[in-house]
mmCIF file of C-alpha atoms and ligand atoms in Angstrom:
data_model
loop_
_atom_site.group_PDB
_atom_site.id
_atom_site.type_symbol
_atom_site.label_atom_id
_atom_site.label_comp_id
_atom_site.label_asym_id
_atom_site.label_seq_id
_atom_site.Cartn_x
_atom_site.Cartn_y
_atom_site.Cartn_z
ATOM 1 C CA MET G 1 0.000 0.000 0.000
ATOM 2 C CA SER G 2 1.415 3.367 -0.943
ATOM 3 C CA SER G 3 0.692 5.769 1.929
ATOM 4 C CA SER G 4 1.811 9.063 3.316
ATOM 5 C CA PRO G 5 1.627 10.111 6.973
ATOM 6 C CA ARG G 6 -1.365 12.263 5.995
ATOM 7 C CA THR G 7 -3.357 9.047 5.537
ATOM 8 C CA LEU G 8 -2.916 8.176 9.235
ATOM 9 C CA THR G 9 -6.004 10.051 10.360
ATOM 10 C CA ARG G 10 -7.187 7.284 12.711
ATOM 11 C CA SER G 11 -5.045 5.976 15.531
ATOM 12 C CA GLY G 12 -2.980 2.868 14.939
ATOM 13 C CA VAL G 13 -1.907 0.010 17.171
ATOM 14 C CA GLY G 14 1.404 -1.715 17.765
ATOM 15 C CA LEU G 15 1.180 -5.090 16.008
ATOM 16 C CA ARG G 16 2.946 -7.816 17.953
ATOM 17 C CA LEU G 17 3.567 -11.369 16.806
ATOM 18 C CA PRO G 18 0.691 -12.949 18.848
ATOM 19 C CA HIS G 19 -1.810 -10.945 16.763
ATOM 20 C CA ILE G 20 -0.369 -11.097 13.295
ATOM 21 C CA GLU G 21 -2.155 -14.246 12.071
ATOM 22 C CA GLU G 22 -5.472 -12.931 13.438
ATOM 23 C CA ALA G 23 -4.907 -9.578 11.742
ATOM 24 C CA VAL G 24 -4.235 -11.272 8.398
ATOM 25 C CA ALA G 25 -7.239 -13.587 8.747
ATOM 26 C CA THR G 26 -9.787 -11.036 9.988
ATOM 27 C CA ARG G 27 -8.557 -7.758 8.459
ATOM 28 C CA PRO G 28 -9.821 -5.700 11.429
ATOM 29 C CA SER G 29 -10.919 -2.110 11.150
ATOM 30 C CA ALA G 30 -7.567 -0.622 12.146
ATOM 31 C CA GLY G 31 -6.168 2.744 11.140
ATOM 32 C CA TRP G 32 -2.628 1.424 10.732
ATOM 33 C CA PHE G 33 -0.106 -0.867 12.356
ATOM 34 C CA GLU G 34 3.338 -0.252 13.791
ATOM 35 C CA ILE G 35 5.836 -3.088 14.017
ATOM 36 C CA HIS G 36 9.223 -3.661 15.595
ATOM 37 C CA PRO G 37 11.372 -4.827 12.665
ATOM 38 C CA GLU G 38 13.564 -6.832 15.018
ATOM 39 C CA ASN G 39 10.604 -9.232 15.477
ATOM 40 C CA PHE G 40 10.602 -10.005 11.763
ATOM 41 C CA LEU G 41 14.247 -10.059 10.660
ATOM 42 C CA ALA G 42 14.732 -13.749 11.519
ATOM 43 C CA ASN G 43 11.108 -14.794 11.012
ATOM 44 C CA PRO G 44 10.332 -15.291 7.311
ATOM 45 C CA HIS G 45 6.789 -16.585 7.937
ATOM 46 C CA ALA G 46 5.862 -13.526 9.982
ATOM 47 C CA THR G 47 7.450 -11.317 7.325
ATOM 48 C CA GLU G 48 5.297 -12.915 4.632
ATOM 49 C CA LEU G 49 2.194 -12.252 6.736
ATOM 50 C CA LEU G 50 3.351 -8.685 7.273
ATOM 51 C CA GLU G 51 3.702 -8.209 3.512
ATOM 52 C CA GLN G 52 0.079 -9.296 3.127
ATOM 53 C CA LEU G 53 -1.025 -6.746 5.714
ATOM 54 C CA ALA G 54 1.102 -4.059 4.089
ATOM 55 C CA ALA G 55 -1.009 -4.457 0.954
ATOM 56 C CA ASP G 56 -4.064 -3.221 2.871
ATOM 57 C CA TYR G 57 -2.827 -1.143 5.817
ATOM 58 C CA PRO G 58 -0.254 1.607 6.307
ATOM 59 C CA ILE G 59 2.664 0.144 8.259
ATOM 60 C CA SER G 60 5.079 2.050 10.463
ATOM 61 C CA VAL G 61 8.500 0.587 11.292
ATOM 62 C CA HIS G 62 9.658 1.352 14.833
ATOM 63 C CA THR G 63 13.134 -0.034 15.370
ATOM 64 C CA VAL G 64 14.414 -0.821 18.848
ATOM 65 C CA GLY G 65 17.894 -1.871 17.709
ATOM 66 C CA LEU G 66 19.412 1.064 15.824
ATOM 67 C CA SER G 67 21.166 2.483 18.887
ATOM 68 C CA VAL G 68 21.856 5.938 17.440
ATOM 69 C CA GLY G 69 23.348 6.889 20.815
ATOM 70 C CA SER G 70 26.058 4.253 20.765
ATOM 71 C CA ALA G 71 29.556 5.716 20.845
ATOM 72 C CA HIS G 72 30.727 2.730 18.787
ATOM 73 C CA GLY G 73 28.600 3.621 15.783
ATOM 74 C CA VAL G 74 25.535 2.277 14.037
ATOM 75 C CA ASP G 75 25.523 -1.445 13.268
ATOM 76 C CA LEU G 76 25.680 -1.336 9.460
ATOM 77 C CA ALA G 77 24.635 -4.981 9.138
ATOM 78 C CA HIS G 78 21.504 -4.206 11.144
ATOM 79 C CA LEU G 79 20.886 -1.143 8.992
ATOM 80 C CA GLN G 80 21.061 -3.322 5.873
ATOM 81 C CA ARG G 81 18.657 -5.859 7.383
ATOM 82 C CA LEU G 82 16.313 -2.995 8.175
ATOM 83 C CA GLN G 83 16.623 -1.692 4.617
ATOM 84 C CA ARG G 84 15.663 -5.078 3.170
ATOM 85 C CA LEU G 85 12.502 -5.207 5.311
ATOM 86 C CA ILE G 86 11.648 -1.614 4.398
ATOM 87 C CA ASP G 87 12.037 -2.473 0.715
ATOM 88 C CA ARG G 88 9.483 -5.275 1.159
ATOM 89 C CA ILE G 89 6.770 -3.396 3.048
ATOM 90 C CA ASP G 90 7.280 0.272 2.072
ATOM 91 C CA PRO G 91 6.408 1.704 5.495
ATOM 92 C CA VAL G 92 4.790 5.086 5.890
ATOM 93 C CA LEU G 93 7.010 6.008 8.877
ATOM 94 C CA VAL G 94 10.390 4.807 10.175
ATOM 95 C CA SER G 95 11.374 5.640 13.742
ATOM 96 C CA GLY G 96 13.876 4.850 16.469
ATOM 97 C CA HIS G 97 14.789 5.858 20.005
ATOM 98 C CA LEU G 98 16.997 8.514 21.517
ATOM 99 C CA ALA G 99 19.000 5.876 23.381
ATOM 100 C CA TRP G 100 21.875 3.456 23.152
ATOM 101 C CA SER G 101 21.463 -0.305 23.303
ATOM 102 C CA THR G 102 24.675 -1.772 21.905
ATOM 103 C CA HIS G 103 28.194 -1.830 23.253
ATOM 104 C CA GLN G 104 31.195 -3.267 21.388
ATOM 105 C CA GLY G 105 28.936 -5.308 19.138
ATOM 106 C CA GLU G 106 26.805 -6.735 21.958
ATOM 107 C CA TYR G 107 23.079 -5.978 21.977
ATOM 108 C CA LEU G 108 21.724 -5.027 25.397
ATOM 109 C CA ASN G 109 18.046 -5.715 25.952
ATOM 110 C CA ASP G 110 17.333 -2.154 27.022
ATOM 111 C CA LEU G 111 17.083 1.408 25.761
ATOM 112 C CA LEU G 112 19.695 3.170 27.861
ATOM 113 C CA PRO G 113 19.809 6.920 28.624
ATOM 114 C CA LEU G 114 22.276 9.431 27.248
ATOM 115 C CA PRO G 115 23.934 12.457 28.855
ATOM 116 C CA TYR G 116 22.737 15.533 26.990
ATOM 117 C CA THR G 117 26.042 17.164 26.034
ATOM 118 C CA ASP G 118 27.597 18.650 22.888
ATOM 119 C CA GLU G 119 29.657 15.478 22.477
ATOM 120 C CA THR G 120 26.566 13.234 22.641
ATOM 121 C CA LEU G 121 24.705 15.543 20.281
ATOM 122 C CA ALA G 122 27.501 15.305 17.707
ATOM 123 C CA ILE G 123 27.486 11.495 17.944
ATOM 124 C CA VAL G 124 23.703 11.105 17.738
ATOM 125 C CA ALA G 125 23.413 13.652 14.907
ATOM 126 C CA ARG G 126 26.124 11.819 12.936
ATOM 127 C CA HIS G 127 24.316 8.508 13.400
ATOM 128 C CA VAL G 128 20.865 9.894 12.564
ATOM 129 C CA ARG G 129 22.267 11.384 9.339
ATOM 130 C CA GLN G 130 23.961 8.055 8.587
ATOM 131 C CA VAL G 131 20.676 6.149 9.062
ATOM 132 C CA GLN G 132 18.706 8.680 7.021
ATOM 133 C CA ASP G 133 21.274 8.546 4.217
ATOM 134 C CA GLY G 134 21.400 4.738 4.355
ATOM 135 C CA LEU G 135 17.629 4.318 4.251
ATOM 136 C CA ALA G 136 17.010 7.355 2.007
ATOM 137 C CA ARG G 137 14.221 8.254 4.427
ATOM 138 C CA ARG G 138 13.646 10.753 7.167
ATOM 139 C CA LEU G 139 13.887 9.157 10.600
ATOM 140 C CA LEU G 140 11.655 9.967 13.565
ATOM 141 C CA ILE G 141 13.416 9.987 16.928
ATOM 142 C CA GLU G 142 11.458 9.125 20.085
ATOM 143 C CA ASN G 143 11.944 10.791 23.469
ATOM 144 C CA PRO G 144 12.938 8.241 26.130
ATOM 145 C CA SER G 145 11.242 7.209 29.361
ATOM 146 C CA CYS G 146 13.520 8.463 32.156
ATOM 147 C CA TYR G 147 14.063 7.372 35.734
ATOM 148 C CA VAL G 148 17.234 9.307 36.577
ATOM 149 C CA GLY G 149 18.951 12.291 35.004
ATOM 150 C CA CYS G 150 22.580 12.078 33.851
ATOM 151 C CA ALA G 151 24.787 14.247 36.082
ATOM 152 C CA GLY G 152 26.987 15.257 33.147
ATOM 153 C CA SER G 153 24.172 16.746 31.051
ATOM 154 C CA THR G 154 24.751 20.336 29.988
ATOM 155 C CA MET G 155 21.412 20.850 28.233
ATOM 156 C CA THR G 156 17.842 19.696 28.723
ATOM 157 C CA GLU G 157 16.289 16.876 26.715
ATOM 158 C CA VAL G 158 14.096 19.415 24.930
ATOM 159 C CA GLU G 159 17.130 21.525 23.983
ATOM 160 C CA PHE G 160 18.889 18.369 22.790
ATOM 161 C CA LEU G 161 15.946 17.278 20.618
ATOM 162 C CA ASN G 162 15.526 20.757 19.111
ATOM 163 C CA GLU G 163 19.185 20.860 18.159
ATOM 164 C CA LEU G 164 19.044 17.312 16.779
ATOM 165 C CA VAL G 165 16.177 18.335 14.496
ATOM 166 C CA THR G 166 18.094 21.423 13.356
ATOM 167 C CA ARG G 167 21.284 19.477 12.614
ATOM 168 C CA THR G 168 19.760 16.443 10.889
ATOM 169 C CA GLY G 169 16.318 17.387 9.571
ATOM 170 C CA CYS G 170 14.907 14.379 11.421
ATOM 171 C CA GLN G 171 11.387 14.387 12.804
ATOM 172 C CA LEU G 172 10.319 13.605 16.353
ATOM 173 C CA LEU G 173 8.121 10.828 17.655
ATOM 174 C CA CYS G 174 6.708 12.301 20.848
ATOM 175 C CA ASP G 175 5.776 9.520 23.259
ATOM 176 C CA VAL G 176 3.246 11.363 25.416
ATOM 177 C CA SER G 177 3.246 8.658 28.088
ATOM 178 C CA ASN G 178 7.040 8.892 28.270
ATOM 179 C CA VAL G 179 6.756 12.655 28.751
ATOM 180 C CA TYR G 180 4.225 12.137 31.535
ATOM 181 C CA LEU G 181 6.207 9.508 33.426
ATOM 182 C CA SER G 182 9.615 11.176 32.917
ATOM 183 C CA ALA G 183 8.191 14.469 34.156
ATOM 184 C CA HIS G 184 6.885 12.690 37.258
ATOM 185 C CA ASN G 185 10.088 10.723 37.867
ATOM 186 C CA LEU G 186 12.433 13.673 37.283
ATOM 187 C CA ASP G 187 10.058 16.250 38.760
ATOM 188 C CA TYR G 188 9.578 18.643 35.852
ATOM 189 C CA ASP G 189 6.541 20.147 34.105
ATOM 190 C CA ALA G 190 5.218 17.835 31.358
ATOM 191 C CA ARG G 191 3.295 20.600 29.606
ATOM 192 C CA ALA G 192 6.324 22.892 29.580
ATOM 193 C CA TYR G 193 8.275 20.002 27.992
ATOM 194 C CA LEU G 194 5.678 19.724 25.202
ATOM 195 C CA ASP G 195 5.656 23.512 24.807
ATOM 196 C CA GLY G 196 9.399 23.400 24.135
ATOM 197 C CA LEU G 197 9.333 20.813 21.344
ATOM 198 C CA PRO G 198 9.360 22.032 17.723
ATOM 199 C CA ALA G 199 5.733 21.471 16.677
ATOM 200 C CA ALA G 200 6.518 21.352 12.954
ATOM 201 C CA ALA G 201 8.905 18.439 13.509
ATOM 202 C CA ILE G 202 6.434 16.219 15.365
ATOM 203 C CA GLY G 203 5.592 13.350 13.011
ATOM 204 C CA GLU G 204 3.963 10.861 15.369
ATOM 205 C CA LEU G 205 2.660 10.461 18.908
ATOM 206 C CA HIS G 206 2.839 7.358 21.103
ATOM 207 C CA LEU G 207 0.613 6.392 24.004
ATOM 208 C CA GLY G 208 1.243 3.398 26.243
ATOM 209 C CA GLY G 209 0.304 2.085 29.656
ATOM 210 C CA PHE G 210 2.653 2.413 32.614
ATOM 211 C CA THR G 211 2.955 1.017 36.133
ATOM 212 C CA VAL G 212 3.210 3.030 39.351
ATOM 213 C CA GLU G 213 5.456 1.521 42.039
ATOM 214 C CA PRO G 214 6.903 2.652 45.374
ATOM 215 C CA ASP G 215 10.274 4.317 44.827
ATOM 216 C CA ASP G 216 12.747 2.280 46.913
ATOM 217 C CA ALA G 217 15.332 5.055 46.529
ATOM 218 C CA ALA G 218 12.979 7.710 47.919
ATOM 219 C CA PRO G 219 10.581 6.363 50.576
ATOM 220 C CA GLY G 220 7.134 7.939 50.327
ATOM 221 C CA ARG G 221 7.519 8.685 46.641
ATOM 222 C CA GLU G 222 6.327 6.691 43.652
ATOM 223 C CA VAL G 223 8.201 5.915 40.470
ATOM 224 C CA ILE G 224 6.354 5.339 37.185
ATOM 225 C CA ILE G 225 7.682 2.507 35.032
ATOM 226 C CA ASP G 226 7.184 2.436 31.261
ATOM 227 C CA THR G 227 5.829 -1.118 31.176
ATOM 228 C CA HIS G 228 3.458 -0.911 28.174
ATOM 229 C CA ALA G 229 1.386 -3.430 30.108
ATOM 230 C CA ASP G 230 -1.924 -1.658 30.657
ATOM 231 C CA ARG G 231 -4.437 0.774 29.270
ATOM 232 C CA VAL G 232 -3.411 4.405 28.887
ATOM 233 C CA ALA G 233 -3.897 6.140 32.256
ATOM 234 C CA PRO G 234 -6.222 9.183 32.626
ATOM 235 C CA PRO G 235 -3.420 11.753 33.180
ATOM 236 C CA ALA G 236 -1.692 10.529 29.997
ATOM 237 C CA TRP G 237 -4.948 11.020 28.075
ATOM 238 C CA GLU G 238 -5.117 14.572 29.464
ATOM 239 C CA LEU G 239 -1.547 15.227 28.362
ATOM 240 C CA TYR G 240 -2.366 13.738 24.934
ATOM 241 C CA ALA G 241 -5.210 16.263 24.544
ATOM 242 C CA TYR G 242 -2.761 19.016 25.493
ATOM 243 C CA ALA G 243 -0.235 17.709 22.944
ATOM 244 C CA LEU G 244 -2.885 17.768 20.205
ATOM 245 C CA ALA G 245 -3.802 21.349 21.086
ATOM 246 C CA ARG G 246 -0.101 22.230 20.919
ATOM 247 C CA PHE G 247 0.891 20.244 17.806
ATOM 248 C CA GLY G 248 -2.381 19.779 15.915
ATOM 249 C CA PRO G 249 -3.617 16.337 14.823
ATOM 250 C CA LYS G 250 -0.750 13.841 14.495
ATOM 251 C CA PRO G 251 -0.570 10.110 13.686
ATOM 252 C CA THR G 252 -1.100 8.430 17.047
ATOM 253 C CA LEU G 253 -0.178 4.910 18.084
ATOM 254 C CA ILE G 254 -1.219 2.714 21.016
ATOM 255 C CA GLU G 255 1.714 0.650 22.331
ATOM 256 C CA TRP G 256 1.115 -2.486 24.419
ATOM 257 C CA ASP G 257 4.059 -4.887 24.706
ATOM 258 C CA ASN G 258 3.609 -6.836 27.955
ATOM 259 C CA ASP G 259 0.547 -8.716 29.219
ATOM 260 C CA ILE G 260 -0.621 -8.231 25.642
ATOM 261 C CA PRO G 261 -4.443 -8.114 25.487
ATOM 262 C CA SER G 262 -6.751 -9.222 22.691
ATOM 263 C CA LEU G 263 -6.452 -7.409 19.373
ATOM 264 C CA ASN G 264 -9.983 -6.086 19.949
ATOM 265 C CA LYS G 265 -8.956 -4.496 23.253
ATOM 266 C CA LEU G 266 -6.025 -2.805 21.513
ATOM 267 C CA LEU G 267 -8.323 -1.487 18.801
ATOM 268 C CA ASP G 268 -10.724 -0.276 21.485
ATOM 269 C CA GLU G 269 -7.878 1.709 23.030
ATOM 270 C CA ALA G 270 -7.135 3.232 19.606
ATOM 271 C CA ALA G 271 -10.819 4.203 19.314
ATOM 272 C CA ILE G 272 -10.527 6.047 22.649
ATOM 273 C CA ALA G 273 -7.509 7.922 21.248
ATOM 274 C CA ASP G 274 -9.601 8.895 18.223
ATOM 275 C CA GLU G 275 -12.359 10.193 20.477
ATOM 276 C CA VAL G 276 -9.923 12.174 22.660
ATOM 277 C CA ALA G 277 -8.445 13.646 19.466
ATOM 278 C CA ARG G 278 -11.884 14.507 18.089
ATOM 279 C CA LEU G 279 -12.800 16.341 21.288
ATOM 280 C CA ALA G 280 -9.430 18.126 21.472
ATOM 281 C CA VAL G 281 -9.703 19.348 17.881
ATOM 282 C CA SER G 282 -13.305 20.524 18.296
ATOM 283 C CA ARG G 283 -12.320 22.364 21.517
ATOM 284 C CA GLU G 284 -9.548 24.112 19.567
ATOM 285 C CA ALA G 285 -11.975 25.016 16.782
ATOM 286 C CA ASP G 286 -14.409 26.464 19.356
ATOM 287 C CA ALA G 287 -11.618 28.469 20.965
ATOM 288 C CA VAL G 288 -10.591 29.901 17.576
ATOM 289 C CA ALA G 289 -14.232 30.755 16.709
ATOM 290 C CA ARG G 290 -14.762 32.674 19.978
HETATM 291 FE FE1 FE2 P 1 6.898 4.805 22.568
#
């Protein structure tokens, strides 16, 4: 299917392997699907099923293994594997994380935080340009979920992302749930964070469930963990409405990666996102008309 991001007017859902056969067999009423390419690179059967879906649905590729923050460089073999999958399914969006997850050729099963410094910015910008040149596509970079700040940072995450956009021409994938939980964990203002992002560069929004736990390091406080194991929480919906008022309508995706529910429950969550977006846009229109 040949699509542009403008066709993503309904919310999409993250498509995980347990649902792919059902999605192919039932062709549900879904706006679009986002996949993690790493689930498909060594799974030819799943890739064939994905190609069938790509004929009927816009597909977004959200890589978790690019590691643009790695000081040791982008894994060119992984980039080539990604390119081959992209050639097969012609995704409407390609995104990755502001994080590092490889070290000396070893893949770590985590998206690890970066210090926001000029040196890190130069490294990440070089790698984002390298990926964009290699794929001949613009990359979207996602803001991380944060639990601690890096003591060596010399700029804020928002300043870092703005400069990354300026240096590379990349777009941003704003994970609204990540903004909410990072703001709680690091004690900053989530709305001020959204206010500081470059609205024109926002190409996609994410929403996912999180888990609130006692903070062992700070008795009496709670830490919010980015588990993607539940429905989107009410304060994240409120922040999503704020993001839409700030950025305008954007392709929105529901992420659910642990305790994965039925496909219908995922699609129901996407329908809630559509309704929140509809209300946010009509509120904006009313405000403009007054
Ligand atoms: Fe996300």
